Structure formats: C-alpha cells, structure tokens
CSV table of C-alpha atoms in Angstrom, one decimal:
chain,number,residue,atom,x,y,z
A,1,MET,CA,-29.4,-22.5,26.4
A,2,ARG,CA,-26.6,-23.0,24.0
A,3,TYR,CA,-26.6,-26.5,22.5
A,4,ILE,CA,-23.2,-26.3,20.8
A,5,THR,CA,-20.0,-26.7,22.8
A,6,PRO,CA,-17.3,-24.0,22.9
A,7,LEU,CA,-15.1,-26.2,20.7
A,8,LYS,CA,-17.7,-26.5,18.1
A,9,ALA,CA,-18.3,-22.8,18.1
A,10,ALA,CA,-14.6,-22.1,17.7
A,11,ARG,CA,-13.9,-24.7,14.9
A,12,GLY,CA,-13.6,-23.3,11.4
A,13,THR,CA,-13.1,-19.7,12.5
A,14,GLY,CA,-9.3,-19.7,12.0
A,15,ALA,CA,-7.5,-18.4,8.9
A,16,ALA,CA,-6.6,-21.8,7.5
A,17,GLY,CA,-10.0,-23.4,7.9
A,18,PRO,CA,-12.9,-23.3,5.6
A,19,SER,CA,-12.8,-19.5,5.9
A,20,THR,CA,-11.0,-17.3,3.4
A,21,GLY,CA,-7.7,-16.4,5.1
A,22,THR,CA,-5.7,-18.7,2.8
A,23,LEU,CA,-7.4,-17.2,-0.3
A,24,HIS,CA,-6.6,-13.6,0.9
A,25,HIS,CA,-2.9,-14.5,1.3
A,26,TRP,CA,-2.8,-16.0,-2.2
A,27,VAL,CA,-4.6,-13.0,-3.7
A,28,LEU,CA,-2.1,-10.7,-2.0
A,29,THR,CA,0.8,-12.8,-3.4
A,30,VAL,CA,-0.4,-12.8,-6.9
A,31,THR,CA,-1.2,-9.1,-6.9
A,32,SER,CA,2.2,-8.4,-5.3
A,33,VAL,CA,4.1,-10.0,-8.1
A,34,ALA,CA,2.0,-8.0,-10.7
A,35,LEU,CA,2.6,-4.8,-8.8
A,36,ALA,CA,6.3,-5.5,-8.5
A,37,ILE,CA,6.5,-5.6,-12.2
A,38,LEU,CA,4.2,-2.6,-12.7
A,39,THR,CA,5.8,-0.3,-10.1
A,40,PRO,CA,8.9,0.9,-12.1
A,41,ALA,CA,6.7,1.2,-15.3
A,42,PHE,CA,4.0,3.3,-13.4
A,43,LEU,CA,6.6,5.6,-11.8
A,44,LEU,CA,8.2,6.3,-15.2
A,45,VAL,CA,4.7,7.0,-16.7
A,46,MET,CA,3.8,9.4,-13.8
A,47,GLY,CA,7.2,11.0,-14.0
A,48,ASN,CA,6.5,11.8,-17.7
A,49,ALA,CA,3.0,13.1,-17.0
A,50,ILE,CA,3.4,15.3,-13.9
A,51,GLY,CA,4.2,18.8,-15.0
A,52,LEU,CA,2.4,18.6,-18.3
A,53,PRO,CA,-0.4,21.2,-19.2
A,54,ARG,CA,-4.0,19.8,-19.3
A,55,ALA,CA,-3.9,19.2,-23.1
A,56,GLY,CA,-0.6,17.4,-22.7
A,57,VAL,CA,-2.0,15.2,-19.9
A,58,LEU,CA,-5.0,14.2,-22.1
A,59,ALA,CA,-2.8,13.5,-25.1
A,60,TYR,CA,-0.3,11.5,-23.0
A,61,PHE,CA,-2.8,9.2,-21.5
A,62,SER,CA,-4.6,8.7,-24.8
A,63,GLN,CA,-1.5,6.6,-25.8
A,64,PRO,CA,-1.9,2.8,-25.1
A,65,TYR,CA,1.1,2.2,-23.0
A,66,PRO,CA,0.7,5.0,-20.4
A,67,ALA,CA,-3.1,4.3,-20.2
A,68,ILE,CA,-2.7,0.6,-19.8
A,69,VAL,CA,0.2,0.8,-17.2
A,70,THR,CA,-1.7,3.4,-15.2
A,71,ALA,CA,-5.0,1.5,-15.3
A,72,LEU,CA,-3.3,-1.8,-14.3
A,73,PHE,CA,-1.3,-0.2,-11.5
A,74,LEU,CA,-4.3,1.6,-10.0
A,75,ILE,CA,-6.8,-1.3,-10.4
A,76,VAL,CA,-4.5,-4.1,-9.2
A,77,GLY,CA,-3.0,-1.8,-6.6
A,78,MET,CA,-6.4,-0.8,-5.1
A,79,TYR,CA,-7.5,-4.5,-5.2
A,80,HIS,CA,-4.2,-5.3,-3.3
A,81,PHE,CA,-5.0,-2.5,-1.0
A,82,VAL,CA,-8.5,-3.8,-0.1
A,83,LYS,CA,-7.0,-7.3,0.6
A,84,GLY,CA,-4.3,-5.8,2.7
A,85,THR,CA,-6.8,-3.6,4.6
A,86,ARG,CA,-8.8,-6.8,5.2
A,87,ASN,CA,-5.7,-8.4,6.6
A,88,MET,CA,-5.3,-5.5,9.1
A,89,ILE,CA,-9.0,-5.4,10.0
A,90,ASP,CA,-9.0,-9.2,10.7
A,91,ASP,CA,-6.0,-8.6,13.0
A,92,TYR,CA,-7.3,-5.5,15.0
A,93,LEU,CA,-11.1,-5.6,14.8
A,94,SER,CA,-13.9,-8.1,15.7
A,95,HIS,CA,-17.6,-8.5,15.6
A,96,THR,CA,-19.7,-5.6,14.2
A,97,GLU,CA,-16.8,-3.2,13.9
A,98,ARG,CA,-14.9,-5.7,11.8
A,99,LYS,CA,-17.9,-6.3,9.4
A,100,VAL,CA,-18.5,-2.5,9.1
A,101,ALA,CA,-14.8,-1.9,8.4
A,102,ILE,CA,-14.6,-4.7,5.7
A,103,ILE,CA,-17.7,-3.3,4.0
A,104,PHE,CA,-16.4,0.3,3.8
A,105,SER,CA,-13.0,-0.7,2.8
A,106,GLU,CA,-14.4,-2.7,-0.2
A,107,ILE,CA,-16.7,0.2,-1.1
A,108,PHE,CA,-13.9,2.7,-0.9
A,109,GLY,CA,-11.5,0.5,-2.9
A,110,TRP,CA,-13.9,0.0,-5.8
A,111,ALA,CA,-14.9,3.7,-5.8
A,112,VAL,CA,-11.3,4.7,-6.4
A,113,ILE,CA,-10.9,2.0,-9.1
A,114,ALA,CA,-14.1,3.4,-10.8
A,115,ALA,CA,-12.9,7.0,-10.7
A,116,ALA,CA,-9.4,6.1,-12.1
A,117,GLY,CA,-11.0,3.8,-14.7
A,118,TYR,CA,-13.5,6.5,-15.8
A,119,ALA,CA,-10.7,9.2,-16.2
A,120,LEU,CA,-8.4,6.9,-18.1
A,121,ALA,CA,-11.1,5.4,-20.4
A,122,ARG,CA,-12.4,9.0,-21.2
A,123,MET,CA,-8.9,10.1,-22.1
A,124,ALA,CA,-8.2,7.1,-24.2
A,125,LEU,CA,-11.5,6.9,-26.0
A,126,THR,CA,-11.9,10.6,-26.7
A,127,ALA,CA,-8.6,10.6,-28.6
A,128,VAL,CA,-9.8,7.8,-30.9
A,129,ILE,CA,-13.1,9.6,-31.7
A,130,VAL,CA,-11.3,13.0,-32.3
B,1,MET,CA,2.5,-8.6,47.1
B,2,GLY,CA,4.5,-6.0,49.0
B,3,ASP,CA,6.3,-8.5,51.3
B,4,ILE,CA,7.7,-10.6,48.5
B,5,PRO,CA,11.5,-9.8,48.2
B,6,ARG,CA,12.0,-8.6,44.6
B,7,GLY,CA,15.8,-8.3,44.6
B,8,ASN,CA,17.3,-8.1,41.2
B,9,ARG,CA,15.0,-10.5,39.6
B,10,PRO,CA,14.5,-9.8,35.9
B,11,LEU,CA,11.3,-8.3,34.8
B,12,SER,CA,9.3,-9.8,32.0
B,13,PRO,CA,9.4,-7.8,28.8
B,14,HIS,CA,6.7,-5.2,29.1
B,15,LEU,CA,5.2,-4.0,25.8
B,16,GLY,CA,5.3,-0.3,27.0
B,17,VAL,CA,9.1,-0.4,27.6
B,18,TYR,CA,10.1,-3.2,25.2
B,19,ARG,CA,12.4,-2.0,22.4
B,20,LEU,CA,11.2,-3.5,19.1
B,21,PRO,CA,13.8,-5.5,17.2
B,22,ILE,CA,14.6,-4.0,13.8
B,23,SER,CA,12.8,-6.9,12.0
B,24,ALA,CA,9.6,-6.0,14.0
B,25,VAL,CA,9.9,-2.3,13.1
B,26,THR,CA,10.3,-3.1,9.3
B,27,SER,CA,7.4,-5.6,9.7
B,28,ILE,CA,4.9,-3.0,11.1
B,29,MET,CA,6.4,-0.4,8.7
B,30,ASN,CA,5.4,-2.6,5.8
B,31,ARG,CA,1.8,-2.4,6.9
B,32,ILE,CA,2.0,1.3,7.7
B,33,THR,CA,3.6,2.2,4.3
B,34,GLY,CA,1.0,0.0,2.4
B,35,HIS,CA,-1.8,2.0,3.9
B,36,ALA,CA,-0.2,5.4,4.0
B,37,MET,CA,0.6,5.6,0.2
B,38,LEU,CA,-3.1,5.8,-0.3
B,39,ALA,CA,-2.6,9.5,0.2
B,40,GLY,CA,-0.5,9.6,-3.0
B,41,VAL,CA,-3.0,7.4,-4.9
B,42,ILE,CA,-5.9,9.6,-3.9
B,43,LEU,CA,-3.9,12.7,-5.1
B,44,ILE,CA,-3.1,11.2,-8.5
B,45,VAL,CA,-6.6,9.8,-9.1
B,46,TRP,CA,-8.1,13.2,-8.2
B,47,TRP,CA,-5.7,14.8,-10.7
B,48,LEU,CA,-6.6,12.3,-13.5
B,49,VAL,CA,-10.4,12.8,-12.9
B,50,ALA,CA,-9.9,16.6,-12.9
B,51,ALA,CA,-8.0,16.4,-16.2
B,52,VAL,CA,-11.2,15.0,-17.9
B,53,THR,CA,-13.6,17.3,-16.0
B,54,SER,CA,-12.7,21.0,-16.9
B,55,ASP,CA,-9.9,23.5,-17.1
B,56,HIS,CA,-10.9,24.9,-13.7
B,57,ALA,CA,-10.9,21.5,-12.0
B,58,PHE,CA,-7.5,20.6,-13.5
B,59,ALA,CA,-5.9,23.9,-12.6
B,60,TRP,CA,-7.0,23.4,-9.0
B,61,ALA,CA,-5.8,19.7,-8.8
B,62,ASP,CA,-2.6,20.4,-10.7
B,63,PHE,CA,-1.9,23.4,-8.3
B,64,VAL,CA,-2.3,21.1,-5.2
B,65,LEU,CA,-0.3,18.2,-6.8
B,66,ARG,CA,2.6,20.5,-7.7
B,67,SER,CA,2.6,22.6,-4.5
B,68,TRP,CA,5.0,22.0,-1.6
B,69,PHE,CA,2.2,20.0,0.1
B,70,GLY,CA,1.6,17.8,-3.0
B,71,PHE,CA,5.4,17.4,-3.4
B,72,LEU,CA,5.7,16.2,0.2
B,73,VAL,CA,2.7,13.7,-0.2
B,74,LEU,CA,4.1,12.4,-3.4
B,75,VAL,CA,7.7,12.0,-2.2
B,76,LEU,CA,6.6,10.3,1.1
B,77,SER,CA,4.3,8.1,-1.0
B,78,LEU,CA,7.2,7.3,-3.4
B,79,TRP,CA,9.4,6.3,-0.4
B,80,ALA,CA,6.5,4.2,1.1
B,81,LEU,CA,6.0,2.5,-2.3
B,82,TRP,CA,9.7,1.5,-2.5
B,83,PHE,CA,9.7,0.4,1.1
B,84,HIS,CA,6.6,-1.7,0.6
B,85,PHE,CA,8.0,-3.0,-2.7
B,86,LEU,CA,11.2,-4.3,-1.0
B,87,ALA,CA,9.4,-5.6,2.1
B,88,GLY,CA,7.0,-7.4,-0.2
B,89,ILE,CA,9.8,-9.0,-2.1
B,90,ARG,CA,11.1,-10.2,1.3
B,91,HIS,CA,7.7,-11.8,1.9
B,92,PHE,CA,8.3,-14.0,-1.3
B,93,PHE,CA,11.4,-15.3,0.3
B,94,TYR,CA,9.6,-15.9,3.6
B,95,ASP,CA,6.8,-17.8,1.9
B,96,ALA,CA,9.5,-19.9,0.2
B,97,GLY,CA,11.0,-20.7,3.6
B,98,HIS,CA,14.1,-18.5,3.3
B,99,MET,CA,15.6,-15.6,5.3
B,100,LEU,CA,13.8,-16.7,8.5
B,101,GLU,CA,16.9,-16.8,10.8
B,102,ILE,CA,17.3,-13.8,13.2
B,103,ASP,CA,20.5,-12.5,11.7
B,104,GLU,CA,19.0,-12.8,8.2
B,105,GLY,CA,15.9,-10.9,9.3
B,106,GLN,CA,18.1,-8.1,10.7
B,107,LYS,CA,20.2,-7.8,7.6
B,108,SER,CA,17.2,-7.8,5.3
B,109,SER,CA,15.6,-5.2,7.5
B,110,TRP,CA,18.5,-2.8,7.0
B,111,ALA,CA,18.6,-3.6,3.3
B,112,ILE,CA,14.9,-2.6,3.1
B,113,ILE,CA,15.4,0.7,5.0
B,114,TRP,CA,18.6,1.8,3.0
B,115,GLY,CA,17.3,0.3,-0.3
B,116,SER,CA,14.0,2.2,0.0
B,117,VAL,CA,15.9,5.5,0.6
B,118,ILE,CA,18.3,4.9,-2.3
B,119,LEU,CA,15.6,3.9,-4.7
B,120,THR,CA,13.6,7.0,-3.7
B,121,LEU,CA,16.7,9.3,-4.3
B,122,ILE,CA,17.3,7.6,-7.7
B,123,SER,CA,13.6,8.0,-8.7
B,124,LEU,CA,13.7,11.7,-7.8
B,125,LEU,CA,17.0,12.2,-9.7
B,126,LEU,CA,15.5,10.6,-12.8
B,127,PHE,CA,12.4,12.8,-12.4
B,128,PHE,CA,14.3,16.1,-12.1
B,129,LEU,CA,17.3,15.3,-14.4
B,130,ALA,CA,15.9,13.1,-17.2
C-alpha cells in the first residue's frame, strides 16, 4: 500500500522546484556567453593549424594563445554539450533509460575533455622542456 | 462514429500533417546542430591526440581530417556552430523577455538561417584566401 498521495509524489519533480533544472539553465547560459566569445578565436586558431605538418602542429599549439583558446573552447564546449544533452534527455527519456543516458553522457563528455586536455598539455609542456 | 455528419468541419492540427512554423524549425535545429557538431569536435580531438602520439597516428588522422569526408564533416560542423551561435544569442534575448512576438520569432528565424550560411561562407573564404 502506498502511503503518499499522488500530489505528494509529484511535488518537487518539476524543473523549477528543488531539483536542478534552474541550475542547468544557468550553467548553459554562462557557458553560452563564454563560447560566444571563444568561437571566433577558436575558428581562427583551427584555421591556422589545419594543413600544417606534424612538427608545425606541435610548435603551433605550444604557443600560449592557441593552446589556451583551444583548451577553453573544448573544455567549456564539452561541458556545455553535457548540459545540453541533459536538457534533451530530460525532455525525451524517463526512468532507468534517463538515468543511464545521463551517466553515459557525463562519462563521454569528460572523456573528450581528458583527451583534448592531455594532447594540448603535452604539446605545451614538451616545448618548454625542449 | 460513422453516423456523425462530418461535413466540412475543420480537423484539429495533427502532428503528422502539421507544417511546423519557421520558428519551431529553427528551435529544433538549435538542438540538432548543438548535438551534431560533436562529429567535428571528435575529429579535431582525435587529430590533436594523434599529433602527440606518433608520425603514423598523425598521418592517418590528418589524412581523414583533410579528405573529402573530413572536409564535409568540418564544413557541416562549421555551419552547425554558426547556427547554434546565432540561435544561442537569440536565447539571451528570449531570457531577457525580448523578441517573443510571433512576427519577431519569424524574422529572427530567417536571420539565423541566412546569417549562419553567410558566416560559414565568410569563414571558408578566410580559411582559403587568408
């Protein structure tokens, strides 16, 4: 027998309640502004880098500006991506499927951030040592 | 139900035959472009990781990135990025309570569509000429 009423069960499950919907929206807004600033800078950096030979790519991303712009765009971008995916998952999925999708979207997002961070850190730090 | 005279009574909008207004198209396109440009991000992160891995790994990633397939993925991601950029800026106006009238939504939708195409062409021109 269920002791709670349907109203009690439904309370607090909406986006604006004590759940995290408002926070997600705010995080998406803050990262949007950051990405709006970073987008032209990132495109110019990638435009310079694509087409270089391997040694040229390593040398290019060992400079502070290309390395920092690329790191910021990919890290903030993937964080924004995970929050945006969460938005979509909350709209289209429910129950166990929703939980599984949220878990894998977070894992995937951080894996991409780790890969990009590793590559950029290695290019930047190697240049200083050599 | 067969004996009810139907005459020329209007049918309620049915999702299967309902033509989406342009503002609904740009709204769902914002979500689709946001997720689809992951293809371009994956390609670039793979290319960056390959650059710090080995000559062989970089040659392979660089070949894919600069092949017709890589070009297609990057150009579509570029357009998706500009579309998402402009639609995201429209969300700042929405959040501030502006541009919410029907005609404003239609105008801003066309501005996003044409703006994203123009910004993509300018980006490509800069990449190939500069």
